[in-house]
Amino acid sequence: MHTVLALETSCDESAAAVVRDGVVLSNEVASQVEEHARYGGVVPELASRRHVEALPVLVERALQGAGLPLSAMDAVAATVAPGLLGALLVGSVTGRTLARLAGVPFLGIHHLEGHLCSALVGDPAPQPPLLVLLVSGGHTELIALRQLGQYERLAGSRDDAAGEAFDKVARLLQLGYPGGPAIEAAAVGGDPQRFAFPPGRISLPEGGFHPYDFSFSGLKTAVLREVERWTQRGETLPVADLAASFQHVVCKVLVQRSVRCAEDHGLDGLVVVGGVSANSELRSQLQQACQARGLALHLAPLAWCTDNAAMIGLAACRRLAAGQSSDISLGVAPRLPLAEADALYGPPPF
Ligand code: KG4
Ligand code: ZN
């Protein structure tokens, strides 16, 4: 039996959780969103400082919530890549110190593996082979999971991540930060067909378009042009219709390309994780498309879509069960492809 204290501090959520063999015993999250909202996005230095302040309290609460002392932990885990450098360091140093104090192994966890594990729950848990659509504020990727721990990146965004597009368009529409939930709320009652925004396709040198890669920067510019047209005419922005039309096209391309990619690669299960997977329009479009094509759809519980430490604990339990742990001198990496997550368990790569 493995009981893990897990920490997450890669961006603007400070979090601690206790997970035992894939069962989440406690899950504490302190969001800094309101503070960063004042600046229209995440301020890295501010994020690090808030993690330093929040983490000890969250660790205390997570242990109390699980009804267990630190000495009952079999390992301590923390997100070490990818993310904001200073923010990652707070979790890493805290995690390694607590691991040493408790005399147990430390596990550095890849944030995206954490997101993935948030959907690999249930009884029975989804089994590979699977296609993973990872849609967060920093990543939009399609990854083949043929065996647990082995990741093959098949496609992704060539520019902005889907969550980043939501955040940027929300700013254009003056809806605040984070943009995803704000756009989703503003789109209620809006007409998703009113504006035909471009789906963002990647041209191939030999002609035609890339079947699965995404591009969201042109879509953001198209919304900007529409906003400019209305503003120049001195008319009130049709915010609900703009938000609904933008949301509709983002979800449509995510669903269409994921389904096609899964079918072309013979993967009959689709796992969708990351902050954007909380979007109800995306969840309903996915459900319809997967049902129509006979694909099994696996979505993370809503509470685990955005950043949390439960998912880091779930990933740590899988690594521990495979007999893996990290070197106590392991550092952090702001950028590390998911396909290289195994490197966190050998001699420290950084
Ligand atoms: O996974 P996450 O919490 O952090 C990263 O690892 O990036 O994802 C945050 C992103 C933000 O861009 C946010 O706007 C987006 O997820 N997001 C949503 C929704 N909730 C969060 N996007 C669309 N609809 C939502 N309901
Ligand atoms: Zn995340």
PDB file of C-alpha atoms and ligand atoms in Angstrom, residues 8 10-13 82 111-112 115 134-139 161-168 170 177-185 247 251 273-282 302 304-308 311, ligand 1:
ATOM      1  CA  GLU A   8       1.324  21.203  -7.072  1.00  0.00           C
ATOM      2  CA  SER A  10       3.473  24.898 -11.356  1.00  0.00           C
ATOM      3  CA  CYS A  11       1.347  27.959 -12.136  1.00  0.00           C
ATOM      4  CA  ASP A  12      -1.252  29.934 -10.164  1.00  0.00           C
ATOM      5  CA  GLU A  13      -2.831  27.206  -8.055  1.00  0.00           C
ATOM      6  CA  PRO A  82       6.749  21.976 -16.928  1.00  0.00           C
ATOM      7  CA  HIS A 111       2.444  18.122 -14.644  1.00  0.00           C
ATOM      8  CA  LEU A 112       0.882  16.748 -17.836  1.00  0.00           C
ATOM      9  CA  HIS A 115      -3.501  15.817 -15.804  1.00  0.00           C
ATOM     10  CA  LEU A 134      -4.558  17.493 -23.397  1.00  0.00           C
ATOM     11  CA  VAL A 135      -6.058  20.984 -23.395  1.00  0.00           C
ATOM     12  CA  SER A 136      -4.764  23.433 -20.814  1.00  0.00           C
ATOM     13  CA  GLY A 137      -3.545  27.010 -20.564  1.00  0.00           C
ATOM     14  CA  GLY A 138      -0.075  26.064 -21.808  1.00  0.00           C
ATOM     15  CA  HIS A 139      -0.641  22.946 -23.927  1.00  0.00           C
ATOM     16  CA  ALA A 161      -2.787  26.650 -26.588  1.00  0.00           C
ATOM     17  CA  ALA A 162      -6.593  26.340 -26.507  1.00  0.00           C
ATOM     18  CA  GLY A 163      -6.788  27.721 -22.954  1.00  0.00           C
ATOM     19  CA  GLU A 164      -4.523  30.609 -23.951  1.00  0.00           C
ATOM     20  CA  ALA A 165      -6.938  31.397 -26.824  1.00  0.00           C
ATOM     21  CA  PHE A 166      -9.848  31.447 -24.346  1.00  0.00           C
ATOM     22  CA  ASP A 167      -7.829  33.771 -22.076  1.00  0.00           C
ATOM     23  CA  LYS A 168      -6.847  36.137 -24.910  1.00  0.00           C
ATOM     24  CA  ALA A 170     -11.835  36.903 -22.957  1.00  0.00           C
ATOM     25  CA  TYR A 177      -9.175  36.263 -16.265  1.00  0.00           C
ATOM     26  CA  PRO A 178      -9.203  33.253 -16.450  1.00  0.00           C
ATOM     27  CA  GLY A 179     -10.913  33.432 -19.794  1.00  0.00           C
ATOM     28  CA  GLY A 180     -12.308  29.914 -20.123  1.00  0.00           C
ATOM     29  CA  PRO A 181     -14.969  30.033 -17.419  1.00  0.00           C
ATOM     30  CA  ALA A 182     -15.706  33.701 -18.283  1.00  0.00           C
ATOM     31  CA  ILE A 183     -16.326  32.896 -21.978  1.00  0.00           C
ATOM     32  CA  GLU A 184     -18.396  29.855 -21.058  1.00  0.00           C
ATOM     33  CA  ALA A 185     -20.613  31.991 -18.803  1.00  0.00           C
ATOM     34  CA  GLN A 247     -16.335  28.712 -28.093  1.00  0.00           C
ATOM     35  CA  CYS A 251     -14.661  22.950 -29.422  1.00  0.00           C
ATOM     36  CA  VAL A 273      -7.837  16.318 -19.667  1.00  0.00           C
ATOM     37  CA  GLY A 274      -6.620  19.797 -18.657  1.00  0.00           C
ATOM     38  CA  GLY A 275      -8.355  23.036 -17.702  1.00  0.00           C
ATOM     39  CA  VAL A 276     -10.274  23.438 -20.977  1.00  0.00           C
ATOM     40  CA  SER A 277     -11.817  19.981 -20.527  1.00  0.00           C
ATOM     41  CA  ALA A 278     -14.015  21.604 -17.848  1.00  0.00           C
ATOM     42  CA  ASN A 279     -15.872  23.393 -20.662  1.00  0.00           C
ATOM     43  CA  SER A 280     -19.437  22.076 -20.903  1.00  0.00           C
ATOM     44  CA  GLU A 281     -19.756  22.779 -24.648  1.00  0.00           C
ATOM     45  CA  LEU A 282     -16.575  20.761 -25.255  1.00  0.00           C
ATOM     46  CA  LEU A 302     -14.864  18.436 -13.146  1.00  0.00           C
ATOM     47  CA  TRP A 304      -9.845  17.681 -11.275  1.00  0.00           C
ATOM     48  CA  CYS A 305      -9.808  19.400 -14.701  1.00  0.00           C
ATOM     49  CA  THR A 306      -7.987  22.524 -13.555  1.00  0.00           C
ATOM     50  CA  ASP A 307      -4.730  22.337 -11.608  1.00  0.00           C
ATOM     51  CA  ASN A 308      -4.818  20.344  -8.364  1.00  0.00           C
ATOM     52  CA  MET A 311      -3.807  14.369  -9.947  1.00  0.00           C
TER      53      MET A 311
HETATM   54  O1  KG4 B   1      -4.892  22.903 -16.620  1.00  0.00           O
HETATM   55  P1  KG4 B   1      -4.998  24.315 -16.150  1.00  0.00           P
HETATM   56  O2  KG4 B   1      -5.705  24.587 -14.841  1.00  0.00           O
HETATM   57  O3  KG4 B   1      -3.586  24.985 -16.038  1.00  0.00           O
HETATM   58  C1  KG4 B   1      -2.562  24.724 -16.950  1.00  0.00           C
HETATM   59  O4  KG4 B   1      -1.893  23.669 -16.765  1.00  0.00           O
HETATM   60  O5  KG4 B   1      -2.439  25.522 -17.892  1.00  0.00           O
HETATM   61  O6  KG4 B   1      -5.707  25.117 -17.337  1.00  0.00           O
HETATM   62  C2  KG4 B   1      -5.969  26.481 -17.244  1.00  0.00           C
HETATM   63  C3  KG4 B   1      -6.639  26.910 -18.544  1.00  0.00           C
HETATM   64  C4  KG4 B   1      -6.871  28.411 -18.625  1.00  0.00           C
HETATM   65  O7  KG4 B   1      -6.417  28.868 -19.892  1.00  0.00           O
HETATM   66  C5  KG4 B   1      -8.381  28.536 -18.492  1.00  0.00           C
HETATM   67  O8  KG4 B   1      -8.921  29.657 -19.167  1.00  0.00           O
HETATM   68  C6  KG4 B   1      -8.861  27.240 -19.090  1.00  0.00           C
HETATM   69  O9  KG4 B   1      -7.913  26.274 -18.674  1.00  0.00           O
HETATM   70  N1  KG4 B   1     -10.191  26.867 -18.594  1.00  0.00           N
HETATM   71  C7  KG4 B   1     -11.274  26.749 -19.378  1.00  0.00           C
HETATM   72  C8  KG4 B   1     -12.358  26.465 -18.518  1.00  0.00           C
HETATM   73  N2  KG4 B   1     -11.882  26.388 -17.237  1.00  0.00           N
HETATM   74  C9  KG4 B   1     -10.537  26.633 -17.304  1.00  0.00           C
HETATM   75  N3  KG4 B   1     -11.414  26.900 -20.708  1.00  0.00           N
HETATM   76  C10 KG4 B   1     -12.650  26.746 -21.221  1.00  0.00           C
HETATM   77  N4  KG4 B   1     -13.747  26.503 -20.455  1.00  0.00           N
HETATM   78  C11 KG4 B   1     -13.657  26.339 -19.120  1.00  0.00           C
HETATM   79  N5  KG4 B   1     -14.725  26.087 -18.385  1.00  0.00           N
END
